[in-house]
Amino acid sequence: MNLRLLHRRLAVSMGLAGLVAFAGGAGFEPISAALAAIALVTALFWHPDRDLSLRMERVWLPLATILVVRAVFVLVARDDLVIPVVDLLLLLMAAEALRSLDTPNDIRLYALSFALMLAATAYRPGIVFLIAFVAFVGLATMTLMVGHVRRRSERYRVRHVPIGRGLVTTTAALSVVTMGVALVVFVTFPRVSRGWAGRGETIATSIAGFSDEVSIGEHGATISGNPAIVLRVEFPGGPPADVNQFHWRGRSYDRFDGVRWSRSSIPPSAGPRSWYRDRWQGEIVEQKIYGAPLDERVLFTLAPVLEIDSDNGVQPLFDNAGDWVYWGSGAPAYTVFSRGAPPEPDSLRAAAGGYRPSRTHFLQVPSDLDPRVDLLVDSLTAGLANDYDRAIAVQRYLQTFTYTLDLPARADQTSLEYFLFERRAGHCEYFSTALAVMLRTAGLRTRNVNGFLGGQWSPFGNYLAVTQNHAHSWVEVWFPEFGWVTFDATPSGTGTGAREEAWFWPGRILFDGIQHRWNKWVLDFSADDQSSILRGWSTLWSGDQQEGGQSTSADQDGPNPWGLAALLLLLAGGLMWAARAPGRVPPATGLYLRLRRDCARSGMHVPPGLTPLALVERLAAHHASAAVPAERVVDLYLRARYAGATLGESEMNEMRESLRATAQLLRVRA
């Protein structure tokens, strides 16, 4: 392949990699992205001649002027300047890619593609950026190598320069070394605060059901699924057996007007943490949660919470209603310690006297509540002597109803009474509303809670992926000396499990596992993570062992023998490689090296980087007669060294005779 064509295709491919990288981080305006992609792909296969290229510049210049004016206007208006500047970069890149092959514009193509890649880092790029970045590094290494060969061959008028397997292998190895150096620099370079560019976070995700009000008045449609992942939950101590039944608590609501649940300004209504630590018997479950940035600043947790810490600068806050919210920007990442199971039923049955929160807030029912609700509750709880059995009786009754994602057909069918006495079917918010209101009529303090139920386990990332499809609603009931306890009236095996996942769900989970690791170890790589890695490297040398969070280096004096042995082995291997004897020089190469030594002895300056053809040119300037046989030596050497030709005995003899003639003429001149 022609070197010019190969070099141009590689440079254009760098631009395509930059285009993909920016799209993976910030996206594009569709028209500019499509036009730029079409222009770059066209440049891989078609290039205008010099005259047509000059005529096309008359089109590029006015367009570039318009985009410059647009960027200035956006700057004055104090709007997002990145996209207008990137559109200008794309236009310039398309113009350079569609120039004649004779145009020496390789440096401009390099700079434009690198600027596009750099612009992508101003956003929060995903895994697509990683793929494009790796491709960019490989293409850039090959492009620079081919560009250098092209320029040297044109300078010395070498028409055909074969690019063999050795050059490709060396370039690939250089790309790997470049990526390794980039990785070391990334790990060791001092961290800066996340979000330094001001545009580093994903746009906030809107989720219905977590605002200040929740309504059951929708009708005439079907609740559609949404597989967007909103929580990724890791379990450092290993996933519990019943992880798919965990209720990820979000927001609670205390007031119901017959259609809507809302949040009142209530006094503190949560029990002390000592109750959950001492009276609940479930194991303590550690959760490391990575949440999507939501419109509502809610921290979803497994209840009850014993302790919560932020991992990325957001500030957790505990409000009067007993919900966890946060201050700060970006996607929250936090660690939670919770009880994994409720108290034993017998303990709850015995909970009678003690503190109870406000009856005004947690025993409120609509003033126009149908009297049939009281009669139904009385029939279900007759003869039951404690609150726990009453709650279980009502819950089991509601679990005989049918779960459906089909909303009521008409507005007059959306009421709680219609759900209880006519339709006997609905989604989870109908079940939680019915349970909360019915238990309130029985004298139990309750509140409605929205959150998520269960999730999909990701074997690749070893975490629980919770999607919007897992959104759920349930009830919390107050028990003195124990606090709020979860009760869920939605029929078992339905709820979020009734929503079928798309056929690509396994692939989506795999891709999300890769994306999660990218976010965790690259985008959210902090100074603490850096210190942890550096300590691990130092452990290899020092022999310190961490056990239970305590260093045991006192038990081992001096460096780690295994780390020392590995270091010595590495040094020995490097010295052996550096000091190894060179292999046998091919005969033609040996004769060419003798020619260089003879020229140097004659007083001519022969620097190490002087090419064979340049050597002949310099010799001709010093001694024209000696340049004639020397040119024949160089010609045969180039054929054997770069063209892969095998010189016969007659050609080798001719090369030796030409070398002797050159040496004799050089001695005569000296």
XYZ file of C-alpha atoms in Angstrom:
670
model
C 0.000 0.000 0.000
C 1.144 3.552 -0.727
C 2.701 5.076 2.402
C 0.804 8.328 1.976
C -2.529 6.529 1.756
C -1.720 4.278 4.719
C -0.623 7.240 6.833
C -3.757 9.257 5.974
C -6.042 6.341 6.809
C -4.361 5.849 10.165
C -4.605 9.566 10.989
C -8.294 9.625 10.040
C -8.878 6.532 12.183
C -7.416 8.472 15.119
C -10.059 11.122 14.485
C -12.800 8.488 14.451
C -11.536 7.145 17.783
C -11.699 10.662 19.227
C -15.239 11.053 17.885
C -16.357 7.829 19.561
C -14.592 8.776 22.807
C -16.380 12.115 23.032
C -19.725 10.525 22.189
C -19.166 8.051 25.022
C -18.744 10.873 27.522
C -20.925 13.779 26.471
C -22.902 12.806 23.413
C -23.296 15.007 20.355
C -25.726 17.110 18.512
C -26.966 14.459 16.046
C -26.484 16.494 12.859
C -22.864 17.528 13.485
C -21.924 14.057 14.702
C -23.465 12.341 11.671
C -21.855 14.728 9.186
C -18.440 14.394 10.817
C -18.673 10.599 10.861
C -19.674 10.535 7.179
C -16.768 12.826 6.258
C -14.191 10.776 8.179
C -15.412 7.453 6.794
C -15.352 8.935 3.289
C -11.761 10.071 3.875
C -10.741 6.453 4.442
C -11.548 5.576 0.816
C -11.567 8.785 -1.231
C -9.217 11.756 -1.492
C -9.543 14.679 -3.890
C -6.764 15.865 -6.139
C -4.943 19.106 -5.403
C -7.224 21.329 -7.534
C -10.438 19.945 -6.051
C -8.983 20.223 -2.556
C -8.310 23.928 -3.107
C -11.876 24.475 -4.345
C -13.297 22.675 -1.305
C -11.488 25.133 0.994
C -13.863 27.819 -0.276
C -16.658 25.843 1.416
C -14.832 25.024 4.659
C -13.754 28.574 5.455
C -17.269 30.158 5.559
C -18.590 27.255 7.627
C -15.700 27.593 10.085
C -16.374 31.336 10.360
C -20.025 30.676 11.200
C -19.051 28.194 13.921
C -16.516 30.647 15.390
C -19.214 33.333 15.588
C -21.538 30.815 17.214
C -18.909 29.917 19.830
C -18.334 33.599 20.626
C -22.071 34.160 21.026
C -22.337 31.166 23.382
C -19.379 32.476 25.382
C -21.008 35.897 25.770
C -24.291 34.244 26.789
C -22.386 32.170 29.383
C -23.807 28.920 28.091
C -22.056 25.554 27.613
C -19.106 26.373 25.345
C -17.778 22.826 24.919
C -20.259 21.579 22.312
C -19.838 24.617 19.953
C -16.049 24.286 20.192
C -16.252 20.549 19.520
C -18.443 21.203 16.471
C -15.708 23.523 15.188
C -13.101 20.813 15.860
C -15.177 18.315 13.891
C -15.465 20.672 10.926
C -11.709 21.324 10.896
C -10.997 17.597 11.187
C -13.332 16.805 8.280
C -11.659 19.508 6.183
C -8.162 18.179 6.914
C -9.178 14.548 6.321
C -10.616 15.383 2.884
C -7.513 17.159 1.601
C -5.224 15.880 -1.130
C -2.734 13.206 -0.129
C 0.065 15.560 -1.177
C -0.890 18.057 1.545
C 1.514 17.879 4.544
C -1.218 18.178 7.193
C -0.386 15.237 9.439
C 0.476 17.436 12.455
C -2.898 19.200 12.206
C -4.746 15.887 12.110
C -2.827 14.683 15.163
C -3.625 17.864 17.093
C -7.345 17.873 16.215
C -7.901 14.234 17.133
C -5.992 14.691 20.408
C -8.029 17.824 21.215
C -11.236 15.839 20.688
C -9.993 13.078 22.984
C -9.010 15.663 25.591
C -12.455 17.294 25.404
C -14.052 13.931 26.220
C -12.292 13.884 29.590
C -14.120 17.078 30.626
C -17.245 14.959 31.021
C -17.814 11.708 32.887
C -16.892 9.222 30.154
C -18.075 5.654 30.319
C -16.747 2.325 29.156
C -17.088 3.410 25.498
C -14.428 6.045 26.196
C -12.103 3.329 27.535
C -12.451 1.283 24.336
C -11.914 4.367 22.188
C -8.921 5.452 24.283
C -7.172 2.081 23.893
C -7.820 2.210 20.143
C -6.535 5.799 20.017
C -3.253 4.890 21.748
C -2.647 1.966 19.372
C -3.551 3.995 16.284
C -1.465 6.976 17.414
C 1.625 4.804 17.902
C 1.258 3.204 14.484
C 0.443 6.545 12.820
C 3.514 8.275 14.241
C 5.718 5.364 13.167
C 4.328 5.252 9.621
C 4.444 9.048 9.381
C 8.127 9.064 10.284
C 8.895 6.348 7.707
C 6.913 8.267 5.091
C 8.770 11.529 5.654
C 12.195 9.839 5.585
C 11.391 7.858 2.461
C 10.179 10.998 0.655
C 13.295 12.881 1.718
C 15.634 10.240 0.312
C 13.375 9.335 -2.624
C 12.814 5.724 -1.635
C 9.771 4.605 -3.579
C 8.951 1.314 -1.901
C 9.490 0.745 1.833
C 8.121 -2.650 2.905
C 6.422 -2.645 6.301
C 7.101 -6.111 7.602
C 5.864 -8.105 10.527
C 8.729 -6.911 12.715
C 7.669 -3.263 12.438
C 4.059 -4.108 13.268
C 5.131 -6.242 16.241
C 7.439 -3.543 17.561
C 4.724 -0.908 17.221
C 2.216 -3.105 19.038
C 4.711 -3.669 21.846
C 5.291 0.076 22.053
C 1.530 0.621 22.372
C 1.404 -1.844 25.264
C 4.306 -0.059 26.963
C 2.539 3.282 26.456
C -0.642 1.945 28.062
C 1.393 0.530 30.955
C 3.120 3.859 31.543
C -0.259 5.637 31.398
C -1.622 3.209 34.005
C 1.335 3.797 36.343
C 0.998 7.571 35.958
C -2.742 7.347 36.647
C -2.235 5.342 39.832
C 0.648 7.408 41.209
C -0.238 10.933 40.046
C -1.686 13.043 42.898
C -5.471 13.001 42.922
C -7.544 16.103 42.278
C -11.068 16.585 43.558
C -13.709 14.784 41.539
C -15.841 16.917 39.291
C -13.071 19.482 38.707
C -14.359 20.167 35.204
C -17.811 21.160 36.415
C -19.502 18.740 34.032
C -18.399 15.377 35.347
C -21.665 13.827 36.524
C -24.450 12.007 34.790
C -27.715 13.897 34.455
C -29.992 13.252 37.426
C -32.449 10.410 36.998
C -36.114 11.074 37.651
C -37.973 8.275 39.451
C -41.689 8.416 40.160
C -42.698 7.657 43.741
C -40.009 9.489 45.728
C -41.305 13.060 45.700
C -43.169 14.751 48.546
C -46.482 13.194 47.398
C -47.517 9.782 46.069
C -50.904 9.215 44.433
C -53.018 6.131 43.694
C -55.324 8.134 41.432
C -53.799 7.162 38.058
C -56.026 5.230 35.688
C -56.541 4.095 32.130
C -53.074 2.693 31.346
C -50.515 0.022 32.216
C -47.395 0.617 34.298
C -44.487 0.120 31.916
C -41.131 -1.343 32.898
C -37.869 0.582 33.102
C -34.605 -1.398 33.352
C -32.471 1.649 34.261
C -30.161 0.741 37.151
C -30.413 3.118 40.117
C -28.513 1.221 42.844
C -25.508 -1.062 42.870
C -25.063 -2.765 46.229
C -21.899 -4.608 47.235
C -21.718 -6.808 50.328
C -18.113 -6.817 51.663
C -19.000 -9.645 54.046
C -20.606 -11.738 51.306
C -24.174 -11.586 49.984
C -26.894 -12.792 52.416
C -28.976 -15.782 51.369
C -32.238 -13.793 51.149
C -30.803 -10.774 49.328
C -33.647 -10.840 46.774
C -36.136 -10.114 49.584
C -34.373 -7.053 50.957
C -36.449 -3.869 51.147
C -34.299 -0.881 50.143
C -36.045 1.832 52.080
C -36.384 5.307 50.553
C -39.080 7.747 51.740
C -41.955 7.453 54.218
C -45.360 9.174 54.172
C -47.681 9.717 57.115
C -50.769 11.540 55.787
C -53.387 10.023 53.450
C -56.301 12.066 52.077
C -58.014 9.207 50.247
C -56.009 9.618 47.031
C -52.541 10.929 47.900
C -49.912 10.178 50.495
C -47.908 13.195 51.698
C -45.282 14.087 54.282
C -46.178 16.232 57.274
C -43.952 18.371 59.455
C -43.767 15.862 62.256
C -41.727 15.685 65.472
C -38.959 13.071 65.743
C -40.546 9.655 65.268
C -37.679 7.161 65.190
C -36.556 4.891 67.987
C -33.029 5.100 69.414
C -30.398 3.065 67.627
C -29.799 1.082 70.820
C -33.155 -0.619 70.239
C -32.066 -1.862 66.817
C -28.613 -2.795 68.089
C -29.719 -4.645 71.252
C -33.298 -5.839 70.739
C -33.219 -6.935 67.096
C -31.609 -10.335 66.632
C -30.730 -10.348 62.917
C -27.128 -10.302 61.746
C -25.519 -6.959 60.943
C -25.288 -6.561 57.162
C -22.678 -4.242 55.656
C -23.723 -2.642 52.370
C -21.562 -0.525 50.095
C -24.073 1.293 47.920
C -23.425 3.230 44.711
C -26.504 5.235 43.783
C -27.513 7.086 40.648
C -27.910 10.854 41.045
C -31.660 11.384 41.516
C -33.895 14.424 41.503
C -34.786 13.605 45.108
C -31.752 13.399 47.404
C -32.648 10.130 49.112
C -30.237 7.532 50.478
C -31.699 4.070 50.010
C -30.759 1.643 52.771
C -31.675 -1.656 54.314
C -33.655 -0.758 57.454
C -33.043 -0.329 60.311
C -29.777 1.584 59.968
C -27.162 1.280 62.710
C -24.478 3.391 61.047
C -23.968 5.153 57.729
C -20.852 6.779 56.262
C -20.334 8.634 53.007
C -17.578 7.482 50.655
C -17.468 10.392 48.199
C -18.068 13.641 50.032
C -21.880 13.726 50.253
C -23.214 14.422 53.748
C -25.874 11.973 55.058
C -28.673 13.525 57.121
C -31.366 11.848 59.235
C -34.660 13.753 59.155
C -37.519 13.749 61.657
C -39.555 11.254 59.635
C -36.820 8.673 59.946
C -35.592 8.938 56.339
C -31.989 9.334 55.191
C -31.269 12.206 52.803
C -28.015 13.877 51.806
C -26.374 17.156 50.874
C -23.895 17.412 48.055
C -23.698 16.959 44.317
C -23.125 13.956 42.160
C -23.915 10.298 42.534
C -23.907 9.237 46.210
C -21.649 6.408 47.359
C -22.049 5.327 50.975
C -21.540 2.435 53.387
C -24.415 1.264 55.595
C -24.553 -1.155 58.526
C -28.062 -2.522 59.117
C -29.937 -5.331 60.800
C -30.733 -7.938 58.194
C -33.846 -9.502 59.803
C -36.776 -8.285 61.976
C -37.228 -9.260 65.652
C -38.731 -12.628 66.515
C -42.570 -12.769 66.328
C -42.870 -13.685 70.020
C -40.868 -10.589 70.970
C -43.185 -8.389 68.913
C -46.268 -10.044 70.392
C -45.017 -9.136 73.863
C -44.370 -5.478 72.937
C -47.175 -3.621 74.685
C -46.193 -0.662 76.855
C -43.670 2.010 76.037
C -43.149 5.062 73.861
C -45.396 5.502 70.829
C -44.997 8.301 68.238
C -47.616 10.928 67.433
C -51.119 9.495 67.009
C -52.071 12.651 65.097
C -49.729 11.681 62.299
C -49.651 7.884 62.346
C -53.288 7.066 63.184
C -54.803 9.579 60.738
C -57.344 8.234 58.229
C -59.469 10.113 55.652
C -62.551 11.710 57.201
C -64.800 10.186 54.522
C -63.422 6.656 54.839
C -66.055 4.040 53.962
C -67.469 2.436 57.164
C -67.083 -0.951 55.528
C -63.332 -0.688 56.107
C -63.845 -0.662 59.910
C -66.190 -3.610 59.703
C -63.706 -5.571 57.542
C -60.849 -4.905 59.959
C -62.986 -5.894 62.945
C -63.871 -9.184 61.270
C -60.218 -9.935 60.487
C -58.809 -9.052 63.924
C -61.587 -10.336 66.184
C -60.182 -12.354 69.078
C -56.533 -11.309 68.468
C -54.917 -9.914 71.603
C -51.731 -8.212 70.272
C -50.707 -5.825 67.524
C -48.398 -8.271 65.766
C -51.137 -10.876 65.167
C -53.530 -8.138 64.030
C -50.997 -6.878 61.502
C -50.308 -10.398 60.220
C -54.033 -11.125 59.878
C -54.680 -8.061 57.719
C -51.508 -8.661 55.694
C -52.474 -12.273 54.900
C -55.956 -11.209 53.876
C -54.609 -8.676 51.371
C -52.169 -11.235 49.992
C -55.148 -13.187 48.670
C -55.809 -10.341 46.203
C -54.333 -10.185 42.690
C -51.296 -8.138 41.752
C -51.507 -6.366 38.383
C -49.733 -3.560 36.565
C -52.960 -2.615 34.761
C -54.354 0.579 36.253
C -58.097 1.014 36.869
C -60.053 1.869 33.739
C -61.853 4.955 35.113
C -61.181 7.650 37.690
C -64.051 6.447 39.930
C -62.351 3.032 40.187
C -59.099 4.352 41.707
C -60.334 4.666 45.299
C -59.165 2.500 48.153
C -62.722 1.256 48.742
C -63.072 0.099 45.144
C -59.789 -1.806 45.477
C -60.920 -3.513 48.709
C -64.521 -4.382 47.877
C -64.844 -4.448 44.070
C -61.689 -4.932 42.032
C -59.536 -6.748 44.597
C -56.525 -6.249 42.291
C -53.905 -3.535 41.907
C -50.247 -2.605 42.076
C -48.056 -2.444 45.192
C -49.125 1.041 46.269
C -52.727 -0.157 46.561
C -51.627 -3.008 48.810
C -49.449 -0.796 51.029
C -52.154 1.898 51.239
C -54.815 -0.645 52.180
C -52.577 -2.245 54.834
C -51.592 1.109 56.384
C -55.145 2.466 56.544
C -56.685 -0.783 57.806
C -54.078 -1.128 60.576
C -54.648 2.486 61.579
C -58.339 1.780 62.032
C -57.273 -1.078 64.319
C -55.190 1.317 66.428
C -51.689 0.482 65.059
C -49.393 3.346 64.179
C -48.254 2.914 60.575
C -46.654 4.790 57.699
C -46.420 4.137 53.976
C -42.873 3.590 52.607
C -41.530 3.637 49.051
C -38.269 2.097 47.932
C -37.065 -0.958 46.042
C -37.506 -4.683 46.588
C -34.690 -7.110 45.825
C -32.615 -6.759 42.678
C -30.699 -8.711 40.043
C -27.404 -10.256 41.114
C -24.449 -9.486 38.850
C -21.990 -12.405 38.962
C -19.414 -10.404 37.002
C -19.290 -7.460 39.397
C -20.403 -9.344 42.535
C -23.059 -6.794 43.420
C -26.839 -6.449 43.442
C -28.182 -4.333 40.575
C -31.408 -2.606 41.563
C -33.421 -1.126 38.698
C -36.483 1.066 38.433
C -38.387 -2.143 37.743
C -37.756 -3.060 41.387
C -39.562 0.032 42.727
C -41.925 -1.072 45.472
C -44.176 0.139 48.282
C -44.784 -1.361 51.726
C -45.741 -0.443 55.315
C -43.849 0.109 58.567
C -45.644 -0.617 61.849
C -44.534 0.783 65.218
C -43.818 -1.617 68.092
C -42.802 -0.138 71.471
C -39.171 -0.810 72.432
C -38.491 -2.125 68.896
C -39.312 0.786 66.566
C -40.572 0.558 63.003
C -40.961 -2.982 61.573
C -41.579 -3.774 57.884
C -44.814 -5.448 56.715
C -45.457 -6.123 53.028
C -49.001 -7.002 51.874
C -48.164 -7.372 48.166
C -48.707 -11.041 47.199
C -45.478 -13.050 47.406
C -43.830 -13.879 44.088
C -45.376 -10.882 42.314
C -44.520 -7.265 42.998
C -41.412 -6.381 41.060
C -40.902 -10.013 40.083
C -43.976 -9.844 37.863
C -42.209 -7.489 35.486
C -40.499 -9.487 32.758
C -37.028 -8.348 31.837
C -36.028 -7.726 28.227
C -34.275 -10.466 26.269
C -30.958 -8.581 26.456
C -30.979 -8.410 30.270
C -28.055 -10.844 30.866
C -25.927 -8.802 28.466
C -27.039 -5.603 30.137
C -25.963 -6.954 33.541
C -22.555 -7.926 32.117
C -22.055 -4.505 30.540
C -23.167 -2.775 33.735
C -20.630 -4.834 35.705
C -17.867 -3.523 33.443
C -19.245 0.008 33.723
C -19.429 -0.266 37.518
C -15.786 -1.282 37.772
C -14.814 1.551 35.440
C -16.704 4.050 37.619
C -15.276 2.599 40.824
C -11.611 2.256 39.874
C -11.192 5.056 37.310
C -13.789 7.827 37.486
C -14.151 7.664 41.271
C -10.517 6.796 41.965
C -9.724 8.867 45.048
C -6.728 9.690 47.203
C -7.811 6.954 49.636
C -7.834 4.368 46.830
C -4.425 5.611 45.713
C -3.017 5.300 49.226
C -4.425 1.786 49.530
C -2.736 0.664 46.299
C 0.576 2.273 47.232
C 0.441 0.602 50.659
C -0.148 -2.708 48.923
C 2.935 -2.155 46.774
C 4.981 -1.271 49.817
C 3.770 -4.441 51.549
C 5.393 -6.503 48.803
C 8.722 -4.968 49.746
C 8.411 -4.556 53.514
C 6.620 -7.797 54.358
C 3.884 -6.074 56.417
C 0.768 -8.190 56.635
C -2.644 -6.779 57.392
C -4.869 -8.913 59.515
C -8.093 -7.607 61.004
C -7.028 -4.081 60.133
C -3.835 -4.315 62.280
C -0.302 -4.399 60.979
C 1.867 -7.300 62.000
C 5.120 -5.870 60.714
C 6.566 -6.146 64.222
C 6.675 -9.892 63.735
C 8.888 -9.563 60.670
C 12.089 -7.566 60.813
C 13.567 -6.362 57.550
C 12.274 -6.569 54.012
C 10.060 -9.300 52.657
C 12.360 -12.070 51.303
C 9.912 -12.894 48.500
C 9.677 -9.265 47.406
C 13.479 -8.914 47.593
C 13.949 -12.082 45.553
C 11.517 -10.855 42.897
C 13.317 -7.505 42.687
C 16.755 -9.136 42.397
C 15.460 -11.516 39.728
C 14.064 -8.586 37.755
C 17.353 -6.685 37.989
C 19.381 -9.728 37.008
C 17.193 -10.329 33.984
C 17.544 -6.726 32.880
C 21.339 -6.818 33.224
C 21.573 -10.070 31.289
C 19.428 -8.639 28.514
C 21.488 -5.443 28.381
C 24.849 -7.264 28.431
C 24.009 -10.135 26.134
C 26.327 -10.603 23.158
C 24.884 -9.413 19.881
C 23.866 -12.018 17.383
C 25.754 -12.738 14.163
C 25.611 -9.745 11.837
C 24.430 -10.618 8.290
C 27.250 -10.421 5.708
C 25.756 -7.513 3.772
C 25.236 -5.540 6.986
C 28.829 -6.225 8.053
C 30.181 -4.861 4.751
C 28.019 -1.728 5.051
C 29.330 -1.144 8.598
C 32.908 -1.440 7.260
C 32.023 1.243 4.690
C 30.905 3.600 7.469
C 34.161 2.973 9.392
C 36.294 3.601 6.284
C 34.495 6.907 5.652
C 35.014 7.946 9.277
C 38.753 7.103 9.122
C 39.126 9.288 6.040
C 38.055 12.301 8.109
C 34.411 12.474 7.050
C 31.840 13.082 9.835
C 29.573 10.006 10.094
C 27.029 10.490 12.925
C 25.097 7.445 14.223
C 21.788 8.593 12.719
C 23.151 9.082 9.185
C 21.109 6.946 6.760
C 22.745 4.906 3.968
C 21.559 7.211 1.177
C 22.622 10.291 3.113
C 26.029 8.670 3.582
C 26.412 8.400 -0.194
C 25.345 12.036 -0.651
C 27.868 13.221 1.920
C 30.619 11.062 0.381
C 29.889 12.495 -3.060
C 30.353 15.986 -1.653
C 33.764 15.047 -0.201
C 35.116 12.612 -2.809
C 33.048 12.124 -5.959
C 35.136 9.236 -7.332
C 34.795 7.211 -4.084
C 31.017 7.774 -4.070
C 30.533 5.689 -7.225
C 31.633 2.274 -5.800
C 30.176 3.230 -2.372
C 26.737 3.743 -3.960
C 26.865 0.178 -5.260
C 27.664 -1.114 -1.736
C 24.727 0.823 -0.296
C 22.368 -0.336 -3.055
C 23.122 -4.010 -2.410
C 22.883 -3.479 1.356
C 19.419 -1.869 1.082
C 18.184 -4.715 -1.088
C 19.335 -7.290 1.463
C 18.342 -5.339 4.576
C 14.969 -3.825 3.694
C 13.750 -5.498 0.507
C 14.336 -8.989 1.899
C 16.456 -10.040 -1.091
C 18.993 -12.864 -0.744
C 22.297 -11.852 -2.281
C 24.069 -14.512 -4.319
C 27.799 -15.236 -4.234
C 28.472 -13.052 -7.285
C 26.627 -10.099 -5.737
C 28.477 -10.520 -2.451
C 31.801 -10.569 -4.369
C 30.707 -7.427 -6.236
C 29.904 -5.781 -2.902
C 33.342 -6.687 -1.499
C 35.152 -5.412 -4.623
C 33.199 -2.130 -4.498
C 34.078 -1.759 -0.817
C 37.808 -2.321 -1.523
C 37.686 0.205 -4.354
C 36.024 2.757 -2.097
C 38.584 2.216 0.653
C 41.478 2.559 -1.821
C 40.129 5.824 -3.236
C 39.578 7.183 0.270
C 43.181 6.329 1.233
C 44.542 8.015 -1.900
C 42.617 11.199 -1.021
C 43.837 11.040 2.575
